[in-house]
Amino acid sequence: MTLNLYSPQQEENIYIRKRAKAWRRSGLITEEQLSAINGHADPQLRQTNLFFRILFFVFTLLGTGAVVGLFVWLLDFKDTSFIAAMLILFGAAFYMAADYLAGKYLLYRHGVEEALVIVAMVLFCAGCSILLSENHLTLTHIRIVVPALLAITACWIYLRFGLLYAAAISIVALSFIPFQFNLSPAAERIMLFSVLCVIFVFSLLADKPDLEDFRKNRYAKIKACLLAAMYLTVNLEILGFSGLLMRDTHVVHLNAQLFPPSIYWSSYVLTFLIPAASIYWGIKSRKRLIINVGLVMACVTLATNKSYLGWTRYAWDPAILGMILVGLSLLITRWLNSGADQRRFGFTAREILKPEEGGITPADMAAALTPGVIETQQPPAHPEEKYFGGGASGGGGAEGKY
């Protein structure tokens, strides 16, 4: 039994079509081969490009917000419990509408059904939070229950519609819960790290070798997000690093004395182990996203290393770090290019697959704006000036300006 609205074959066909387009852009297949692949991998779903997807999403958000606002304004409710019940009912109605549109009209990442389920989730959680406050629950309980409801509903949306950002919302909502129990900072970090590790283990167990390619790609993205969340949890100096970027170290810098020495130095070791394990695992499994996440985490580890050790920071530290990274990238590139056919162990520095182009490029936008810019640069016309008037020879201008 599957909870997803779309069959695995439909989503696999969409993934095959995306890969085929990348192969065609890169010149690996011909136009005839692309047409043959598209003919055999027809998902029979209605899709649109990114531009119209965002457009439909925004318009649907505005429409649903206008409907709810108009309904509340016309009825002029005063009872907060009734308002909460109406929000929950509206959330249920919008969810059923999204489910119906996706099933009846075969909408897939069309923007409309996405906006409906997001609005339904927000309205449902808002209505539940109002009901909980009306039942005289403490603020601490509300801060625990509402993120839990948000995590559950977002997880259901991910299982039903396959939206990856719904899974990310669920993970972020779960991350808020450990900080609502009035625990010590060390206990909060340990609890959050344990929850993320449990989710990561479940994602590893779910990622089996015989799965479809689209599921493997989806699980890889989820695991990359979990690795980043685990790293942000264990890096106790990440707030100080962000403070340096915002030039406000006194406000956001985390006090290291809040953590026992064992926790503090264990986190220091983990800031090296997690990026190293991610890079090694990404290379071994040939998952580029995992490698990229591991490299980003390694750069952050190098940037926060001085904060952990209590060393003095200097203005030229970022320049030195940048030169080190550039040097490493040049060495790795030369090492890869010196191999047979400019590759080593199946890896190459050449761009094999070209990235997908968006619906509207900056050049298209510039071309669209060019006529308006030209018009604004034209000198204004003066109606009082008459260049061919006032002449004595039939208006030819013999005695006028010409």
Coordinates of C-alpha atoms in Angstrom, one line a residue:
M1 CA 0.0 0.0 0.0
T2 CA 1.4 3.4 -1.0
L3 CA 0.3 6.7 0.3
N4 CA 1.6 8.7 -2.6
L5 CA -0.9 10.1 -5.1
Y6 CA 1.4 9.3 -8.0
S7 CA 2.5 5.8 -9.0
P8 CA 6.2 4.9 -8.8
Q9 CA 6.3 4.4 -12.6
Q10 CA 5.0 7.9 -13.2
E11 CA 7.6 9.5 -11.0
E12 CA 10.3 7.3 -12.5
N13 CA 9.3 8.4 -16.0
I14 CA 9.6 12.0 -14.9
Y15 CA 13.0 11.4 -13.6
I16 CA 14.1 9.6 -16.8
R17 CA 12.8 12.5 -18.8
K18 CA 14.9 15.0 -16.7
R19 CA 18.0 12.9 -17.1
A20 CA 17.4 12.6 -20.9
K21 CA 17.1 16.3 -21.2
A22 CA 20.5 16.7 -19.4
W23 CA 22.0 14.1 -21.7
R24 CA 20.7 16.0 -24.7
R25 CA 22.0 19.4 -23.5
S26 CA 25.4 17.8 -23.0
G27 CA 25.4 16.3 -26.5
L28 CA 25.4 12.7 -25.2
I29 CA 22.3 11.7 -27.2
T30 CA 20.7 13.0 -30.3
E31 CA 17.3 14.7 -30.7
E32 CA 15.8 11.6 -32.2
Q33 CA 17.0 9.6 -29.2
L34 CA 15.5 12.2 -26.8
S35 CA 12.2 12.0 -28.6
A36 CA 12.2 8.2 -28.4
I37 CA 12.9 8.3 -24.6
N38 CA 10.2 10.9 -24.1
G39 CA 7.8 8.7 -26.0
H40 CA 8.5 5.6 -24.0
A41 CA 8.6 7.5 -20.6
D42 CA 5.3 9.4 -20.7
P43 CA 4.2 10.1 -17.1
Q44 CA 0.7 11.1 -18.2
L45 CA 0.8 14.0 -15.7
R46 CA 0.4 17.7 -16.2
Q47 CA 3.5 19.7 -15.5
T48 CA 4.8 23.3 -16.1
N49 CA 8.1 25.1 -16.0
L50 CA 9.6 26.7 -12.9
F51 CA 8.4 30.2 -13.7
F52 CA 4.7 29.3 -14.1
R53 CA 5.0 27.0 -11.1
I54 CA 6.0 29.9 -8.9
L55 CA 3.4 32.1 -10.5
F56 CA 0.6 29.6 -9.9
F57 CA 1.8 29.1 -6.4
V58 CA 1.7 32.8 -5.5
F59 CA -1.7 33.4 -7.2
T60 CA -3.2 30.4 -5.3
L61 CA -1.7 31.7 -2.0
L62 CA -3.3 35.1 -2.7
G63 CA -6.6 33.5 -3.6
T64 CA -6.8 31.3 -0.6
G65 CA -5.8 34.1 1.7
A66 CA -8.5 36.3 0.2
V67 CA -11.2 33.7 0.6
V68 CA -10.4 33.1 4.3
G69 CA -10.0 36.8 5.0
L70 CA -13.3 37.7 3.2
F71 CA -15.2 34.9 5.1
V72 CA -13.9 36.0 8.5
W73 CA -14.6 39.7 7.7
L74 CA -18.2 39.1 6.5
L75 CA -19.2 36.9 9.4
D76 CA -17.3 39.1 11.9
F77 CA -16.6 36.4 14.4
K78 CA -15.8 37.4 18.0
D79 CA -15.4 33.9 19.6
T80 CA -11.8 32.8 19.2
S81 CA -12.8 29.1 19.5
F82 CA -15.1 29.5 16.6
I83 CA -12.4 31.2 14.6
A84 CA -10.0 28.3 15.4
A85 CA -12.6 25.8 14.2
M86 CA -13.2 27.7 11.0
L87 CA -9.4 27.7 10.3
I88 CA -9.2 24.0 10.8
L89 CA -12.2 23.5 8.5
F90 CA -10.7 25.7 5.9
G91 CA -7.4 23.8 6.2
A92 CA -9.3 20.5 5.6
A93 CA -11.2 22.0 2.7
F94 CA -8.0 23.2 1.0
Y95 CA -6.3 19.9 1.5
M96 CA -9.2 18.0 0.0
A97 CA -9.2 20.4 -2.9
A98 CA -5.5 19.8 -3.5
D99 CA -5.9 16.1 -3.3
Y100 CA -8.9 16.2 -5.7
L101 CA -7.0 18.5 -8.2
A102 CA -3.9 16.3 -8.2
G103 CA -5.9 13.1 -8.6
K104 CA -8.5 14.3 -11.0
Y105 CA -6.5 16.6 -13.3
L106 CA -3.1 14.9 -12.8
L107 CA -1.3 18.0 -11.6
Y108 CA 2.3 17.3 -10.7
R109 CA 4.4 20.2 -9.2
H110 CA 2.0 22.6 -10.9
G111 CA 2.0 25.2 -8.1
V112 CA -1.7 25.1 -7.5
E113 CA -1.9 21.9 -5.5
E114 CA 1.3 22.8 -3.7
A115 CA 0.0 26.1 -2.5
L116 CA -3.3 24.5 -1.3
V117 CA -1.5 21.9 0.8
I118 CA 0.9 24.5 2.3
V119 CA -2.1 26.8 3.2
A120 CA -4.0 23.8 4.6
M121 CA -1.0 22.9 6.8
V122 CA -0.6 26.4 8.1
L123 CA -4.3 26.9 8.8
F124 CA -4.7 23.6 10.5
C125 CA -1.7 24.3 12.8
A126 CA -2.9 27.9 13.5
G127 CA -6.3 26.7 14.4
C128 CA -5.0 24.0 16.7
S129 CA -2.7 26.5 18.5
I130 CA -5.6 28.8 19.1
L131 CA -7.7 26.0 20.5
L132 CA -4.9 24.9 22.8
S133 CA -4.5 28.5 24.1
E134 CA -8.2 28.7 24.7
N135 CA -8.0 25.4 26.7
H136 CA -5.6 27.2 29.1
L137 CA -2.5 25.2 28.2
T138 CA 0.7 26.7 29.1
L139 CA 2.9 28.4 26.6
T140 CA 5.5 25.6 27.0
H141 CA 3.0 22.9 26.1
I142 CA 1.8 24.9 23.1
R143 CA 5.4 25.3 21.9
I144 CA 5.8 21.6 22.1
V145 CA 2.5 20.5 20.6
V146 CA 2.3 22.9 17.7
P147 CA 5.8 22.0 16.2
A148 CA 4.9 18.4 16.7
L149 CA 1.6 18.9 14.7
L150 CA 3.5 20.8 12.1
A151 CA 6.1 18.0 11.7
I152 CA 3.4 15.4 11.4
T153 CA 1.3 17.3 8.8
A154 CA 4.4 18.2 6.8
C155 CA 5.5 14.5 6.9
W156 CA 2.1 13.4 5.7
I157 CA 2.3 16.0 2.8
Y158 CA 5.7 14.6 1.9
L159 CA 4.4 11.0 1.9
R160 CA 1.2 12.0 0.0
F161 CA 2.5 14.4 -2.6
G162 CA 6.3 13.7 -2.5
L163 CA 7.3 17.3 -1.9
L164 CA 10.8 17.5 -0.6
Y165 CA 10.5 20.9 1.0
A166 CA 7.6 19.4 3.1
A167 CA 10.1 16.9 4.5
A168 CA 12.5 19.7 5.2
I169 CA 9.7 21.6 7.1
S170 CA 9.1 18.5 9.1
I171 CA 12.7 18.2 10.1
V172 CA 12.9 21.9 11.0
A173 CA 9.7 21.6 13.1
L174 CA 11.1 18.7 15.0
S175 CA 14.3 20.6 15.7
F176 CA 12.4 23.2 17.7
I177 CA 10.9 20.7 20.1
P178 CA 14.1 19.9 22.2
F179 CA 14.5 23.6 23.0
Q180 CA 11.1 23.9 24.7
F181 CA 11.8 21.6 27.8
N182 CA 13.9 24.1 29.8
L183 CA 16.9 21.8 29.6
S184 CA 20.5 22.7 29.8
P185 CA 22.1 23.8 26.6
A186 CA 24.2 20.6 26.5
A187 CA 21.1 18.4 27.0
E188 CA 19.2 20.3 24.3
R189 CA 22.0 19.7 21.8
I190 CA 22.3 16.0 22.7
M191 CA 18.5 15.5 22.5
L192 CA 18.3 17.2 19.1
F193 CA 21.4 15.3 17.8
S194 CA 19.9 12.0 18.9
V195 CA 16.6 12.7 17.1
L196 CA 18.4 13.6 13.9
C197 CA 20.5 10.5 14.1
V198 CA 17.4 8.3 14.5
I199 CA 15.8 9.9 11.4
F200 CA 19.1 9.5 9.5
V201 CA 19.3 5.8 10.4
F202 CA 15.7 5.3 9.2
S203 CA 16.6 7.0 5.9
L204 CA 19.6 4.7 5.5
L205 CA 17.4 1.7 6.1
A206 CA 14.8 2.9 3.6
D207 CA 17.4 3.5 0.9
K208 CA 17.7 0.0 -0.6
P209 CA 19.7 -0.9 -3.7
D210 CA 16.7 -2.1 -5.7
L211 CA 14.8 1.1 -5.3
E212 CA 13.8 3.3 -8.3
D213 CA 16.2 6.0 -9.3
F214 CA 13.9 8.8 -8.3
R215 CA 13.6 7.4 -4.8
K216 CA 17.4 7.1 -4.5
N217 CA 17.7 10.7 -5.7
R218 CA 15.1 11.9 -3.2
Y219 CA 16.6 10.0 -0.3
A220 CA 20.0 11.4 -1.1
K221 CA 18.6 15.0 -0.8
I222 CA 16.9 14.1 2.5
K223 CA 20.1 12.6 3.9
A224 CA 22.1 15.7 2.8
C225 CA 19.7 17.9 4.7
L226 CA 20.0 15.6 7.8
L227 CA 23.8 15.7 7.6
A228 CA 23.7 19.5 7.5
A229 CA 21.3 19.6 10.4
M230 CA 23.4 17.3 12.4
Y231 CA 26.5 19.4 11.7
L232 CA 24.7 22.6 12.7
T233 CA 23.7 20.9 15.9
V234 CA 27.1 19.8 17.0
N235 CA 29.1 22.9 15.9
L236 CA 28.8 25.1 19.0
E237 CA 30.7 28.0 17.4
I238 CA 28.5 28.3 14.3
L239 CA 26.7 31.2 15.9
G240 CA 29.9 33.0 16.5
F241 CA 30.9 32.5 12.9
S242 CA 27.5 33.9 11.7
G243 CA 28.1 36.8 14.0
L244 CA 31.4 37.5 12.3
L245 CA 29.7 37.5 9.0
M246 CA 27.1 40.0 10.3
R247 CA 29.7 42.0 12.3
D248 CA 27.7 41.5 15.5
T249 CA 29.7 39.0 17.6
H250 CA 28.5 40.3 21.0
V251 CA 24.9 39.4 20.3
V252 CA 25.0 36.0 18.7
H253 CA 28.2 34.5 19.9
L254 CA 27.6 31.3 21.9
N255 CA 29.2 31.2 25.4
A256 CA 31.4 28.1 25.5
Q257 CA 31.2 28.0 29.3
L258 CA 27.6 26.8 29.0
F259 CA 28.8 23.4 28.0
P260 CA 31.0 20.9 30.0
P261 CA 34.5 20.5 28.6
S262 CA 33.7 16.9 27.5
I263 CA 30.7 18.1 25.5
Y264 CA 32.6 21.0 24.1
W265 CA 35.6 19.1 22.8
S266 CA 33.5 16.2 21.6
S267 CA 31.6 18.7 19.4
Y268 CA 35.0 19.9 18.2
V269 CA 35.9 16.4 17.1
L270 CA 32.5 15.9 15.5
T271 CA 32.9 19.0 13.4
F272 CA 35.8 17.3 11.7
L273 CA 34.4 13.7 11.6
I274 CA 31.0 14.6 10.1
P275 CA 32.4 16.5 7.1
A276 CA 35.1 13.8 6.5
A277 CA 32.6 11.0 6.8
S278 CA 30.2 12.8 4.4
I279 CA 32.9 13.4 1.8
Y280 CA 34.1 9.8 2.0
W281 CA 30.6 8.4 1.8
G282 CA 29.7 10.7 -1.0
I283 CA 32.7 9.6 -3.0
K284 CA 32.2 5.9 -2.3
S285 CA 28.5 6.0 -3.2
R286 CA 29.1 8.5 -6.0
K287 CA 26.5 11.0 -4.7
R288 CA 27.5 14.5 -5.7
L289 CA 25.1 16.3 -3.4
I290 CA 26.6 14.5 -0.3
I291 CA 30.1 15.4 -1.5
N292 CA 29.1 19.1 -1.9
V293 CA 27.5 19.2 1.6
G294 CA 30.5 17.6 3.1
L295 CA 32.8 20.1 1.4
V296 CA 30.7 23.1 2.6
M297 CA 30.8 21.7 6.2
A298 CA 34.5 21.2 6.0
C299 CA 34.9 24.9 5.0
V300 CA 32.8 25.9 8.0
T301 CA 34.9 23.7 10.2
L302 CA 38.0 25.5 9.1
A303 CA 36.3 28.9 9.6
T304 CA 35.3 28.0 13.2
N305 CA 38.5 26.3 14.2
K306 CA 40.1 29.4 15.7
S307 CA 36.9 30.0 17.8
Y308 CA 37.0 26.5 19.2
L309 CA 40.7 26.8 20.1
G310 CA 40.4 30.4 21.4
W311 CA 42.9 31.8 19.0
T312 CA 43.0 35.4 18.0
R313 CA 41.2 36.2 14.7
Y314 CA 42.8 38.5 12.2
A315 CA 41.3 40.4 9.2
W316 CA 43.4 38.4 6.8
D317 CA 42.0 35.0 8.0
P318 CA 39.4 34.7 5.2
A319 CA 42.0 35.6 2.6
I320 CA 44.3 32.9 3.8
L321 CA 41.4 30.4 3.9
G322 CA 40.4 31.3 0.4
M323 CA 43.9 30.9 -1.0
I324 CA 44.1 27.5 0.7
L325 CA 40.8 26.4 -0.9
V326 CA 41.9 27.7 -4.3
G327 CA 45.2 25.9 -4.1
L328 CA 43.5 22.6 -3.1
S329 CA 41.0 22.9 -5.9
L330 CA 43.8 23.5 -8.4
L331 CA 45.8 20.5 -7.2
I332 CA 42.8 18.2 -7.3
T333 CA 41.9 19.5 -10.8
R334 CA 45.5 18.9 -12.1
W335 CA 45.5 15.4 -10.5
L336 CA 42.3 14.5 -12.1
N337 CA 43.3 15.9 -15.5
S338 CA 46.6 14.1 -15.5
G339 CA 44.9 10.7 -15.5
A340 CA 43.9 8.7 -18.5
D341 CA 41.2 10.5 -20.5
Q342 CA 41.3 13.3 -17.9
R343 CA 39.7 11.1 -15.2
R344 CA 40.7 9.0 -12.2
F345 CA 38.6 6.2 -10.6
G346 CA 35.6 7.4 -12.5
F347 CA 35.9 11.0 -11.5
T348 CA 36.7 14.0 -13.8
A349 CA 36.9 17.7 -13.5
R350 CA 35.2 18.3 -16.8
E351 CA 31.6 19.4 -17.0
I352 CA 29.9 16.3 -18.5
L353 CA 26.3 17.3 -17.8
K354 CA 25.2 20.8 -18.4
P355 CA 22.9 22.3 -15.8
E356 CA 19.2 22.8 -16.6
E357 CA 18.2 26.2 -17.8
G358 CA 15.3 28.1 -16.1
G359 CA 12.2 29.2 -17.9
I360 CA 13.4 32.9 -18.3
T361 CA 17.1 33.7 -18.4
P362 CA 18.7 37.1 -17.4
A363 CA 19.3 37.7 -21.1
D364 CA 15.6 37.3 -21.9
M365 CA 14.7 39.7 -19.1
A366 CA 17.2 42.2 -20.3
A367 CA 15.9 41.9 -23.9
A368 CA 12.3 42.5 -22.6
L369 CA 13.4 45.6 -20.6
T370 CA 15.4 47.1 -23.5
P371 CA 12.5 48.8 -25.3
G372 CA 11.4 50.4 -22.1
V373 CA 14.9 51.6 -21.3
I374 CA 15.3 53.0 -24.8
E375 CA 12.0 54.9 -24.5
T376 CA 13.0 56.4 -21.2
Q377 CA 16.2 57.6 -22.7
Q378 CA 14.5 59.5 -25.5
P379 CA 14.3 63.3 -25.0
P380 CA 10.8 64.6 -24.3
A381 CA 9.0 66.1 -27.2
H382 CA 7.9 69.8 -27.1
P383 CA 4.5 70.3 -28.7
E384 CA 5.0 74.0 -29.0
E385 CA 7.9 73.6 -31.4
K386 CA 6.8 73.7 -35.1
Y387 CA 9.7 72.8 -37.4
F388 CA 7.8 73.2 -40.7
G389 CA 5.5 76.1 -39.9
G390 CA 5.7 79.8 -40.6
G391 CA 7.2 79.6 -44.1
A392 CA 6.2 82.0 -46.8
S393 CA 6.7 79.6 -49.7
G394 CA 3.8 77.2 -49.1
G395 CA 4.9 76.3 -45.6
G396 CA 8.2 75.1 -46.9
G397 CA 10.0 76.9 -44.0
A398 CA 11.8 79.5 -46.1
E399 CA 11.2 82.1 -43.5
G400 CA 10.9 79.8 -40.5
K401 CA 13.4 77.6 -38.7
Y402 CA 14.2 75.8 -41.8

